[in-house]
Coordinates of N, CA and C in Angstrom, one line a residue:
M1 N -3.8 -12.1 -35.6 CA -3.9 -10.8 -35.8 C -4.8 -10.7 -37.3
N2 N -5.9 -9.8 -37.2 CA -6.7 -9.7 -38.5 C -6.0 -8.7 -39.4
V3 N -6.3 -8.7 -40.7 CA -5.7 -7.8 -41.7 C -5.6 -6.3 -41.1
F4 N -6.7 -6.1 -40.9 CA -7.1 -4.3 -40.2 C -6.1 -4.1 -39.0
A5 N -5.8 -5.2 -38.3 CA -4.8 -4.8 -37.0 C -3.6 -4.8 -37.6
K6 N -3.2 -5.5 -38.7 CA -2.0 -5.7 -39.1 C -1.6 -4.3 -39.9
I7 N -2.3 -3.8 -40.6 CA -2.5 -2.5 -41.3 C -1.9 -1.5 -40.2
L8 N -2.8 -1.5 -39.2 CA -2.6 -0.5 -38.1 C -1.3 -0.6 -37.4
D9 N -0.9 -1.9 -37.3 CA 0.4 -2.1 -36.6 C 1.5 -1.5 -37.6
E10 N 1.5 -1.6 -38.5 CA 2.5 -1.3 -39.7 C 2.4 0.3 -39.8
L11 N 1.3 1.0 -39.8 CA 1.1 2.4 -39.8 C 1.6 3.2 -38.6
F12 N 1.0 2.4 -37.4 CA 1.3 3.1 -36.2 C 1.9 2.1 -35.4
P13 N 3.3 1.6 -35.4 CA 3.9 0.7 -34.5 C 4.4 1.5 -33.1
E14 N 4.2 0.5 -32.2 CA 4.3 0.7 -30.6 C 5.4 1.8 -30.5
N15 N 6.6 1.4 -31.2 CA 7.6 2.2 -31.0 C 7.6 3.4 -31.5
F16 N 6.4 3.9 -32.1 CA 6.9 5.0 -33.2 C 7.2 6.5 -32.4
T17 N 6.9 6.7 -31.1 CA 7.2 7.8 -30.5 C 7.8 7.4 -29.1
C18 N 8.9 8.3 -28.7 CA 9.5 8.2 -27.4 C 8.5 8.0 -26.3
E19 N 8.4 7.0 -25.5 CA 7.7 7.0 -24.4 C 7.5 7.9 -23.4
L20 N 8.7 8.6 -23.1 CA 8.6 9.7 -22.2 C 8.4 11.1 -22.7
C21 N 8.8 11.6 -23.9 CA 8.8 12.9 -24.5 C 7.7 13.1 -25.4
G22 N 7.5 11.8 -26.3 CA 6.7 11.8 -27.2 C 7.0 12.3 -28.7
K23 N 8.6 12.5 -28.7 CA 9.4 12.7 -29.9 C 9.2 11.5 -31.0
E24 N 9.2 11.6 -32.2 CA 8.9 10.5 -33.2 C 10.3 9.9 -33.3
I25 N 10.3 8.5 -33.0 CA 11.5 7.9 -33.1 C 11.3 6.8 -34.3
F26 N 12.4 6.4 -34.9 CA 12.4 5.2 -36.1 C 13.4 4.1 -36.0
D27 N 13.9 4.0 -34.9 CA 14.8 3.0 -34.4 C 14.4 1.6 -33.7
G28 N 13.1 1.6 -33.5 CA 12.4 0.4 -33.2 C 12.7 0.3 -31.4
G29 N 12.9 1.5 -30.8 CA 13.4 1.6 -29.3 C 12.2 2.0 -28.7
K30 N 12.2 2.4 -27.4 CA 11.3 2.9 -26.5 C 11.6 4.4 -26.4
F31 N 12.9 5.0 -26.4 CA 13.0 6.0 -26.1 C 13.9 6.8 -27.1
C32 N 13.8 8.2 -27.0 CA 14.6 9.1 -27.8 C 16.1 8.9 -27.2
K33 N 17.0 9.5 -27.9 CA 18.5 9.4 -27.3 C 18.3 10.2 -26.1
K34 N 17.8 11.4 -26.1 CA 17.9 12.2 -24.7 C 17.3 11.3 -23.7
C35 N 15.9 10.8 -23.9 CA 15.3 10.4 -22.7 C 16.1 9.1 -22.3
A36 N 16.7 8.3 -23.2 CA 17.2 7.0 -22.8 C 18.5 7.2 -21.6
E37 N 18.9 8.5 -21.8 CA 19.7 8.6 -20.7 C 19.3 9.0 -19.4
R38 N 18.0 9.1 -19.4 CA 17.1 9.3 -18.1 C 16.7 7.9 -17.3
V39 N 16.9 6.9 -18.3 CA 16.3 5.4 -17.7 C 17.3 4.7 -17.3
T40 N 17.8 4.3 -15.9 CA 18.6 3.4 -15.4 C 18.1 2.1 -15.3
F41 N 19.0 1.3 -16.0 CA 18.6 -0.2 -15.9 C 19.1 -0.8 -14.6
N42 N 18.7 -1.7 -13.9 CA 19.1 -2.0 -12.9 C 20.2 -3.4 -13.1
N43 N 21.3 -3.3 -13.8 CA 22.1 -4.3 -14.3 C 23.4 -4.4 -13.6
G44 N 23.5 -3.3 -12.5 CA 25.0 -3.5 -11.9 C 24.9 -4.1 -10.5
K45 N 25.4 -3.5 -9.7 CA 25.6 -3.9 -8.2 C 24.2 -3.7 -7.7
T46 N 23.7 -5.0 -7.1 CA 22.6 -5.2 -6.6 C 22.9 -5.9 -5.0
C47 N 21.6 -5.5 -3.9 CA 21.7 -6.4 -2.8 C 21.2 -7.8 -3.4
P48 N 21.8 -9.0 -3.0 CA 21.5 -10.4 -3.3 C 20.1 -10.8 -3.0
V49 N 19.7 -10.2 -1.9 CA 18.2 -10.5 -1.4 C 17.2 -9.7 -2.0
C50 N 17.0 -8.2 -1.6 CA 16.0 -7.4 -2.1 C 16.3 -7.2 -3.6
G51 N 17.5 -7.0 -4.0 CA 17.6 -6.5 -5.4 C 17.6 -5.1 -5.8
R52 N 17.7 -4.3 -4.8 CA 17.9 -2.9 -5.0 C 19.5 -2.6 -5.4
K53 N 19.6 -1.4 -6.3 CA 20.8 -1.2 -6.6 C 21.6 -0.6 -5.5
T54 N 22.8 -1.1 -5.3 CA 23.8 -0.7 -4.2 C 25.2 -0.4 -4.8
L55 N 25.9 0.1 -3.6 CA 27.2 0.5 -4.0 C 28.2 -0.6 -4.3
T56 N 28.0 -1.8 -3.8 CA 28.7 -3.2 -3.8 C 27.8 -4.2 -3.6
Y57 N 28.3 -5.4 -4.3 CA 27.8 -6.5 -4.3 C 27.6 -7.3 -3.0
A58 N 26.8 -6.7 -2.2 CA 26.7 -7.3 -0.8 C 25.4 -7.1 -0.4
L59 N 25.1 -7.7 0.7 CA 23.6 -7.7 1.2 C 23.6 -6.2 2.0
C60 N 22.4 -5.4 1.5 CA 22.2 -4.4 2.2 C 22.0 -4.4 3.8
L61 N 22.1 -3.3 4.3 CA 22.0 -3.2 5.7 C 20.6 -3.8 6.3
E62 N 19.7 -3.4 5.4 CA 18.2 -3.4 5.8 C 18.0 -5.1 5.8
C63 N 18.4 -5.8 4.8 CA 18.2 -7.1 4.5 C 19.0 -7.8 5.9
K64 N 20.2 -7.2 6.2 CA 21.1 -7.8 7.3 C 20.2 -7.7 8.6
A65 N 19.6 -6.6 8.8 CA 18.9 -6.4 10.1 C 17.7 -7.1 10.2
S66 N 16.9 -7.2 9.0 CA 15.7 -8.1 9.0 C 15.5 -8.7 7.7
A67 N 15.8 -10.1 7.7 CA 15.9 -10.7 6.3 C 14.4 -11.0 5.9
P68 N 14.0 -10.3 4.8 CA 12.9 -10.8 4.0 C 12.3 -12.3 4.2
Q69 N 11.0 -12.5 4.0 CA 10.7 -13.6 4.0 C 10.8 -14.4 2.6
Y70 N 10.6 -13.3 1.6 CA 10.9 -13.9 0.3 C 12.3 -14.3 0.2
A71 N 12.5 -15.3 -0.7 CA 13.9 -15.7 -0.8 C 14.9 -14.8 -1.8
R72 N 14.3 -14.1 -2.7 CA 15.0 -13.2 -3.3 C 14.0 -12.3 -4.3
A73 N 14.5 -11.2 -4.7 CA 13.6 -10.3 -5.5 C 14.7 -9.5 -6.4
V74 N 14.1 -9.5 -7.6 CA 14.7 -8.9 -8.7 C 13.9 -7.7 -9.3
S75 N 14.5 -6.6 -10.0 CA 13.7 -5.7 -10.7 C 14.8 -5.1 -11.9
A76 N 13.9 -4.7 -12.9 CA 14.5 -4.4 -14.3 C 15.2 -2.9 -14.3
L77 N 14.5 -2.0 -13.3 CA 14.9 -0.7 -13.5 C 15.1 0.0 -12.4
V78 N 15.8 1.0 -12.0 CA 16.1 1.9 -10.8 C 15.1 2.9 -10.8
Y79 N 14.0 2.9 -9.9 CA 13.1 3.8 -9.7 C 13.5 5.2 -9.5
A80 N 13.8 6.0 -10.6 CA 14.2 7.3 -10.5 C 13.9 8.0 -11.7
D81 N 13.9 9.2 -11.9 CA 13.8 10.0 -13.2 C 13.0 9.5 -14.1
G82 N 13.4 8.8 -15.3 CA 12.8 8.3 -16.5 C 12.0 7.1 -16.1
A83 N 12.6 6.3 -15.2 CA 12.1 4.8 -15.0 C 10.8 5.3 -14.0
A84 N 11.0 6.2 -13.3 CA 9.9 6.6 -12.5 C 8.7 7.3 -13.2
A85 N 8.9 8.0 -14.2 CA 8.0 8.7 -15.1 C 7.2 7.5 -16.1
L86 N 8.0 6.4 -16.5 CA 7.4 5.4 -17.2 C 6.5 4.7 -16.2
V87 N 6.9 4.3 -15.0 CA 6.1 3.4 -14.5 C 4.7 4.3 -14.1
N88 N 5.0 5.5 -13.8 CA 3.7 6.4 -13.5 C 2.6 6.4 -14.7
K89 N 3.3 6.5 -16.0 CA 2.5 6.6 -17.0 C 2.0 5.1 -17.4
F90 N 2.6 4.0 -17.1 CA 1.9 2.7 -17.1 C 0.7 2.6 -16.1
K91 N 0.7 3.1 -14.9 CA -0.2 3.2 -13.8 C -1.5 4.0 -14.2
N92 N -1.3 5.0 -14.9 CA -2.3 5.9 -15.5 C -2.6 6.1 -16.8
G93 N -3.0 4.8 -17.4 CA -3.6 4.7 -18.8 C -2.5 4.0 -19.9
G94 N -1.2 4.0 -19.4 CA -0.4 3.3 -20.4 C -0.3 1.8 -20.1
A95 N -1.6 1.1 -20.4 CA -1.5 -0.3 -19.9 C -0.6 -1.2 -21.0
Y96 N -0.6 -0.7 -21.9 CA 0.3 -1.2 -23.1 C 1.6 -1.6 -22.7
L97 N 2.2 -1.0 -21.9 CA 3.8 -0.8 -21.5 C 3.9 -2.4 -20.7
K98 N 2.7 -3.1 -20.5 CA 3.0 -4.5 -19.8 C 3.9 -5.3 -20.8
N99 N 3.7 -5.3 -21.9 CA 4.5 -6.0 -22.8 C 6.0 -5.6 -22.7
Y100 N 6.4 -4.5 -22.7 CA 7.9 -4.1 -22.5 C 8.3 -4.6 -21.0
F101 N 7.5 -4.2 -20.1 CA 8.0 -4.6 -18.9 C 8.1 -6.0 -18.5
A102 N 7.2 -6.9 -19.1 CA 7.3 -8.4 -19.0 C 8.5 -9.0 -19.6
R103 N 8.9 -8.4 -20.7 CA 10.2 -9.0 -21.4 C 11.4 -8.4 -20.8
L104 N 11.5 -7.3 -20.0 CA 12.7 -6.9 -19.2 C 12.4 -7.8 -17.9
L105 N 11.5 -8.2 -17.6 CA 11.7 -9.0 -16.1 C 11.8 -10.5 -16.5
C106 N 11.4 -10.9 -17.7 CA 11.5 -12.3 -18.1 C 12.9 -12.7 -18.1
E107 N 14.1 -11.8 -18.3 CA 15.5 -12.2 -18.4 C 16.0 -12.4 -16.7
K108 N 15.2 -11.2 -16.2 CA 15.6 -11.4 -14.6 C 15.0 -12.5 -14.0
C109 N 14.0 -13.3 -14.5 CA 13.3 -14.4 -13.8 C 14.0 -15.4 -14.0
R110 N 14.9 -15.3 -15.1 CA 15.4 -16.9 -15.5 C 16.1 -17.5 -14.3
Q111 N 16.7 -16.7 -13.3 CA 17.3 -17.3 -12.2 C 16.5 -17.9 -11.3
F112 N 15.2 -17.7 -11.4 CA 14.1 -18.4 -10.4 C 13.7 -19.7 -11.3
A113 N 14.8 -20.5 -11.5 CA 14.5 -22.1 -12.1 C 13.6 -22.9 -11.5
D114 N 13.7 -22.8 -10.2 CA 12.6 -23.8 -9.7 C 11.2 -23.0 -9.4
A115 N 11.0 -22.1 -9.9 CA 9.6 -21.3 -9.9 C 8.7 -22.1 -10.6
D116 N 7.6 -22.5 -10.0 CA 6.5 -23.2 -10.8 C 5.1 -22.6 -11.1
C117 N 5.0 -21.1 -10.6 CA 4.0 -20.3 -11.1 C 4.4 -18.8 -10.7
V118 N 3.1 -18.1 -11.1 CA 3.4 -16.7 -11.0 C 1.9 -16.0 -10.3
C119 N 2.1 -15.2 -9.6 CA 1.1 -14.4 -9.0 C 1.3 -13.0 -9.1
F120 N 0.5 -12.1 -8.6 CA 0.8 -10.7 -8.5 C 0.1 -10.3 -7.2
V121 N 0.4 -8.8 -7.0 CA 0.0 -8.2 -6.0 C -1.4 -7.6 -6.3
P122 N -2.5 -8.1 -5.5 CA -3.9 -7.8 -5.8 C -4.2 -6.3 -5.4
M123 N -5.5 -6.0 -5.8 CA -5.9 -4.6 -5.4 C -7.5 -5.0 -5.0
T124 N -8.1 -4.1 -4.1 CA -9.4 -4.4 -3.9 C -10.3 -4.0 -5.5
R125 N -11.4 -4.6 -5.1 CA -12.5 -4.1 -6.4 C -12.5 -2.7 -6.5
K126 N -12.6 -2.0 -5.4 CA -13.2 -0.6 -5.5 C -11.6 0.1 -6.2
A127 N -10.5 -0.3 -5.8 CA -9.3 0.3 -6.5 C -9.1 0.0 -7.7
E128 N -9.4 -1.2 -8.1 CA -9.2 -1.5 -9.4 C -10.2 -0.9 -10.4
R129 N -11.4 -0.7 -10.0 CA -12.5 -0.1 -10.7 C -12.2 1.4 -11.1
K130 N -11.5 2.0 -9.9 CA -11.2 3.4 -10.0 C -10.0 3.7 -11.1
R131 N -8.9 2.8 -10.9 CA -7.7 2.9 -11.8 C -8.0 2.3 -13.4
G132 N -9.3 1.3 -13.4 CA -9.7 0.7 -14.8 C -8.9 -0.7 -15.0
Y133 N -7.8 -1.0 -14.2 CA -7.1 -2.3 -14.4 C -5.9 -2.3 -13.2
N134 N -5.7 -3.6 -12.8 CA -4.6 -4.0 -11.9 C -3.1 -3.9 -12.7
Q135 N -2.4 -3.1 -12.6 CA -1.1 -3.0 -13.2 C -0.3 -4.1 -13.0
S136 N -0.2 -4.6 -11.8 CA 0.5 -5.9 -11.5 C 0.1 -7.1 -12.1
Y137 N -1.2 -7.4 -12.2 CA -1.8 -8.4 -13.1 C -1.4 -8.3 -14.5
L138 N -1.4 -7.1 -15.1 CA -1.2 -7.1 -16.6 C 0.3 -7.6 -16.7
I139 N 1.1 -7.1 -15.9 CA 2.6 -7.7 -16.0 C 2.8 -8.9 -15.7
A140 N 2.0 -9.7 -14.5 CA 2.2 -11.0 -14.3 C 1.7 -11.8 -15.4
K141 N 0.7 -11.6 -16.1 CA 0.0 -12.3 -17.2 C 0.9 -12.6 -18.2
E142 N 1.4 -11.6 -18.7 CA 2.3 -11.4 -19.8 C 3.7 -12.1 -19.3
L143 N 4.3 -12.0 -18.3 CA 5.3 -12.4 -17.6 C 5.2 -14.2 -17.6
A144 N 3.9 -14.5 -17.1 CA 3.7 -16.0 -16.9 C 3.6 -16.5 -18.5
K145 N 3.1 -15.9 -19.3 CA 3.1 -16.6 -20.6 C 4.5 -16.8 -21.2
T146 N 5.2 -15.6 -20.9 CA 6.8 -15.7 -21.8 C 7.6 -16.7 -20.9
L147 N 7.4 -17.0 -19.6 CA 8.1 -18.0 -18.8 C 7.7 -19.3 -19.2
K148 N 6.3 -19.4 -19.6 CA 5.4 -20.7 -20.0 C 5.1 -21.3 -18.4
L149 N 4.8 -20.4 -17.7 CA 4.5 -20.9 -16.0 C 2.8 -20.3 -15.9
P150 N 2.2 -21.3 -15.2 CA 0.8 -20.8 -14.9 C 0.7 -19.7 -14.0
L151 N -0.3 -18.6 -14.2 CA -0.8 -17.6 -13.7 C -1.8 -18.0 -12.6
L152 N -1.5 -17.8 -11.2 CA -2.4 -17.9 -10.3 C -3.3 -16.7 -9.9
K153 N -4.6 -16.7 -10.5 CA -5.3 -15.4 -10.5 C -5.8 -15.2 -9.3
N154 N -6.4 -16.2 -8.5 CA -6.9 -16.1 -7.0 C -5.9 -16.5 -6.0
A155 N -4.7 -16.5 -6.2 CA -3.8 -17.0 -5.1 C -3.9 -16.0 -4.1
V156 N -4.0 -14.9 -4.1 CA -3.8 -13.9 -2.9 C -4.9 -12.7 -3.1
E157 N -5.8 -12.4 -2.2 CA -7.0 -11.4 -2.1 C -6.7 -10.3 -1.1
K158 N -6.8 -8.8 -1.7 CA -6.6 -8.1 -0.6 C -7.9 -7.7 -0.3
V159 N -7.9 -8.0 1.1 CA -9.5 -8.0 1.9 C -9.7 -6.7 2.4
K160 N -8.9 -5.7 2.6 CA -9.5 -4.1 3.1 C -8.7 -3.3 2.3
E161 N -9.3 -1.8 2.5 CA -8.8 -0.9 1.8 C -7.7 -0.5 2.6
T162 N -6.7 0.3 2.1 CA -5.6 0.9 2.9 C -5.2 2.2 2.6
P163 N -5.1 3.2 3.4 CA -4.6 4.6 3.1 C -3.5 4.4 2.1
S164 N -3.1 5.5 1.2 CA -1.9 5.7 0.5 C -0.7 5.6 1.5
Q165 N 0.3 5.1 0.9 CA 1.5 4.7 1.4 C 2.6 5.5 1.2
K166 N 2.3 6.5 0.3 CA 3.4 7.5 0.0 C 4.1 8.2 0.7
T167 N 3.4 8.5 2.0 CA 4.2 9.4 2.9 C 4.4 8.7 4.2
L168 N 4.1 7.3 4.3 CA 4.4 6.3 5.5 C 5.8 5.9 5.2
S169 N 6.4 5.6 6.8 CA 7.8 5.1 7.0 C 7.6 3.5 6.7
K170 N 8.6 2.9 6.9 CA 8.7 1.5 6.3 C 7.7 0.7 7.6
R171 N 7.7 1.2 8.8 CA 7.3 0.6 10.0 C 5.8 1.1 9.9
E172 N 5.2 2.2 9.4 CA 3.9 2.8 9.2 C 3.3 1.8 7.9
R173 N 4.2 1.8 7.1 CA 3.5 0.9 6.0 C 3.5 -0.6 6.4
E174 N 4.1 -1.4 7.3 CA 3.9 -2.5 7.7 C 2.7 -2.7 8.6
E175 N 2.5 -1.9 9.5 CA 1.4 -1.5 10.1 C 0.0 -1.4 9.2
N176 N 0.1 -0.6 8.3 CA -1.0 -0.4 7.2 C -1.4 -1.5 6.5
L177 N -0.6 -2.3 6.4 CA -0.8 -3.6 5.6 C -1.2 -5.0 6.5
R178 N -1.1 -4.8 7.9 CA -1.1 -5.8 8.5 C -2.5 -6.4 8.2
S179 N -2.7 -7.8 8.1 CA -3.7 -8.5 7.9 C -4.8 -8.1 6.6
C180 N -3.8 -7.3 5.7 CA -4.5 -6.9 4.6 C -4.8 -7.9 3.3
F181 N -3.9 -8.9 3.4 CA -4.0 -10.1 2.4 C -4.4 -11.4 2.6
R182 N -4.8 -12.0 2.0 CA -5.7 -13.5 2.5 C -5.1 -14.4 1.1
A183 N -4.3 -15.3 1.6 CA -3.8 -16.4 0.4 C -4.9 -17.5 0.7
D184 N -5.1 -18.3 -0.6 CA -5.8 -19.5 -0.6 C -4.9 -20.7 -0.6
R185 N -5.2 -21.2 0.5 CA -4.0 -22.5 0.8 C -4.1 -23.5 -0.2
Q186 N -5.4 -23.8 -0.8 CA -5.6 -24.8 -1.7 C -4.7 -24.6 -3.1
I187 N -4.6 -23.2 -3.3 CA -4.0 -22.9 -4.7 C -2.4 -22.8 -4.3
V188 N -1.9 -22.2 -3.3 CA -0.5 -22.0 -2.9 C 0.2 -23.1 -2.3
E189 N -0.4 -24.1 -1.7 CA 0.3 -25.0 -0.9 C 1.3 -25.9 -1.9
G190 N 2.7 -25.9 -1.5 CA 3.6 -26.6 -2.0 C 4.2 -25.9 -3.2
R191 N 3.8 -24.7 -3.6 CA 4.3 -24.1 -4.8 C 5.5 -23.0 -4.4
T192 N 6.2 -23.0 -5.6 CA 7.3 -21.9 -5.4 C 6.8 -20.8 -6.4
I193 N 6.6 -19.8 -5.8 CA 5.8 -18.7 -6.6 C 6.7 -17.3 -6.7
I194 N 6.3 -16.7 -8.0 CA 7.0 -15.7 -8.3 C 5.9 -14.7 -8.2
V195 N 6.1 -13.5 -7.1 CA 5.0 -12.6 -6.9 C 5.6 -11.2 -7.5
V196 N 4.9 -10.7 -8.6 CA 4.9 -9.5 -9.4 C 4.4 -8.1 -8.9
D197 N 5.1 -7.4 -8.9 CA 4.6 -5.8 -8.5 C 5.2 -4.9 -9.5
D198 N 4.8 -3.7 -9.6 CA 5.3 -2.6 -10.3 C 6.8 -2.1 -9.7
V199 N 6.6 -1.7 -8.4 CA 7.5 -0.9 -7.7 C 8.0 -1.6 -6.3
L200 N 9.4 -1.5 -6.0 CA 9.8 -1.9 -4.8 C 10.3 -0.8 -4.0
T201 N 10.0 -0.2 -2.9 CA 10.4 0.8 -2.3 C 11.2 0.3 -0.9
T202 N 10.4 0.1 0.2 CA 10.6 -0.3 1.4 C 10.3 -2.2 1.3
G203 N 9.5 -2.5 0.4 CA 9.3 -3.5 0.2 C 8.4 -4.3 1.1
A204 N 7.5 -3.5 1.9 CA 6.5 -3.9 2.8 C 5.3 -4.7 2.5
T205 N 4.8 -4.3 0.9 CA 3.9 -5.0 0.4 C 4.1 -6.3 0.0
V206 N 5.4 -6.5 -0.5 CA 5.8 -7.8 -1.1 C 6.1 -8.7 0.1
E207 N 6.7 -8.0 1.3 CA 6.9 -8.8 2.4 C 5.4 -9.4 3.1
A208 N 4.6 -8.5 3.3 CA 3.2 -9.0 3.7 C 2.4 -9.8 2.8
I209 N 2.9 -10.0 1.7 CA 2.3 -11.3 0.9 C 3.0 -12.3 1.1
S210 N 4.4 -12.3 1.1 CA 5.2 -13.5 1.3 C 4.9 -14.3 2.5
V211 N 4.8 -13.3 3.7 CA 4.6 -14.0 5.0 C 3.1 -14.6 4.7
E212 N 2.1 -14.3 4.1 CA 0.8 -14.9 4.0 C 0.8 -16.2 3.1
L213 N 1.5 -15.8 2.1 CA 1.7 -17.2 1.5 C 2.4 -18.3 1.9
L214 N 3.5 -17.9 2.6 CA 4.2 -19.2 3.4 C 3.4 -19.5 4.6
K215 N 2.6 -18.8 5.1 CA 1.8 -19.2 6.3 C 0.8 -20.3 5.8
R216 N 0.4 -20.1 4.4 CA -0.6 -20.8 3.8 C 0.0 -22.0 3.3
G217 N 1.2 -22.3 3.3 CA 2.1 -23.3 2.6 C 2.7 -23.3 1.5
A218 N 2.9 -22.3 1.1 CA 3.6 -21.9 -0.1 C 5.0 -22.4 0.1
K219 N 5.9 -23.1 -0.7 CA 7.1 -23.8 -0.5 C 8.4 -22.5 -0.6
R220 N 8.2 -21.9 -1.5 CA 9.3 -20.5 -1.6 C 8.5 -19.4 -2.2
V221 N 9.1 -18.2 -1.9 CA 8.4 -17.1 -2.8 C 9.6 -16.1 -3.3
Y222 N 9.6 -16.0 -4.4 CA 10.4 -14.8 -5.2 C 9.5 -13.6 -5.6
V223 N 10.2 -12.5 -5.7 CA 9.5 -11.2 -6.2 C 10.3 -10.7 -7.4
A224 N 9.3 -10.1 -8.4 CA 9.8 -9.5 -9.4 C 9.0 -8.1 -9.6
T225 N 9.6 -7.0 -9.6 CA 9.2 -5.8 -9.7 C 9.7 -5.1 -11.0
V226 N 9.0 -4.3 -11.6 CA 9.4 -3.3 -12.5 C 10.8 -2.6 -12.2
A227 N 10.5 -2.0 -11.2 CA 11.4 -1.2 -10.6 C 11.6 -1.1 -9.4
S228 N 12.9 -0.8 -8.6 CA 13.2 -0.7 -7.2 C 13.9 0.7 -7.1
V229 N 13.7 1.2 -5.8 CA 14.6 2.2 -5.5 C 15.9 2.0 -5.2
E230 N 16.8 2.8 -5.5 CA 18.2 2.7 -4.9 C 18.5 2.5 -3.6
Y231 N 19.1 1.7 -3.1 CA 19.3 1.5 -1.6 C 20.3 2.4 -1.2
S232 N 20.0 3.2 -0.1 CA 20.9 4.2 0.4 C 20.6 4.2 2.0
E233 N 21.9 4.1 2.8 CA 21.6 4.2 4.2 C 20.9 5.4 4.5
K234 N 21.0 6.5 3.8 CA 20.4 7.8 4.0 C 19.3 8.3 3.2
K235 N 18.6 6.8 2.5 CA 17.6 7.4 1.4 C 16.3 7.9 2.0
V236 N 15.5 8.5 1.2 CA 14.5 9.0 1.6 C 13.3 8.0 1.1
D237 N 12.4 7.8 1.9 CA 11.4 7.0 1.4 C 10.4 7.7 0.3
V238 N 10.5 7.2 -0.8 CA 9.6 7.7 -1.9 C 8.3 7.5 -2.3
G239 N 7.8 6.4 -1.8 CA 6.2 5.8 -1.8 C 6.2 4.9 -2.6
A240 N 5.4 4.0 -2.5 CA 4.8 3.1 -3.5 C 3.6 2.5 -3.4
I241 N 3.0 2.0 -4.4 CA 1.7 1.2 -4.5 C 2.0 0.1 -3.6

């Protein structure tokens, strides 16, 4: 870091204002006291496979009915209220939040002791140009650095555009994503891979990528997302990228 950058960092630290309401804070945190109450960390009871918040330490009914192809998923936050607003901010200009999200996920990913690399959910070039960056890549890059694992930049490619999934059911999302991703066998064969994304709702996206990775010879697939929706037998599908 050069001298000018150090001065700016001292005068305007990253945690100078609350990430949700913009109120000035001086305690080195991310949120003011009021907004901190809006952010739920996913540190309680979770499904041991999909990693979503549950009422008990037991396999959720969805994972019982149809076991995912990935071995296990983890997430740092529960996708609701403050956490949902934070992820939305990250996807719409707040790219600097990658560092915070990577730190949160790093602790969650310590349990993937056999993982030997990291990859991410890709976007088409058109979609990435529109947003300006691939948010999943930004998190994956920082997470790989923290975990001291290689980042596989070209492991998976999104080969076709897909309509927005926000209003689609799980089955509709699966159809929407069919033959959407292509993995490179030369890169992924024999690897145990952590796939990074921003949000897990139905899990259709990471499931489609997991199927493709395993088909191309990956040994095992784990999933790490910044946030995931709380599991409920009567849940409403809230949508995700």
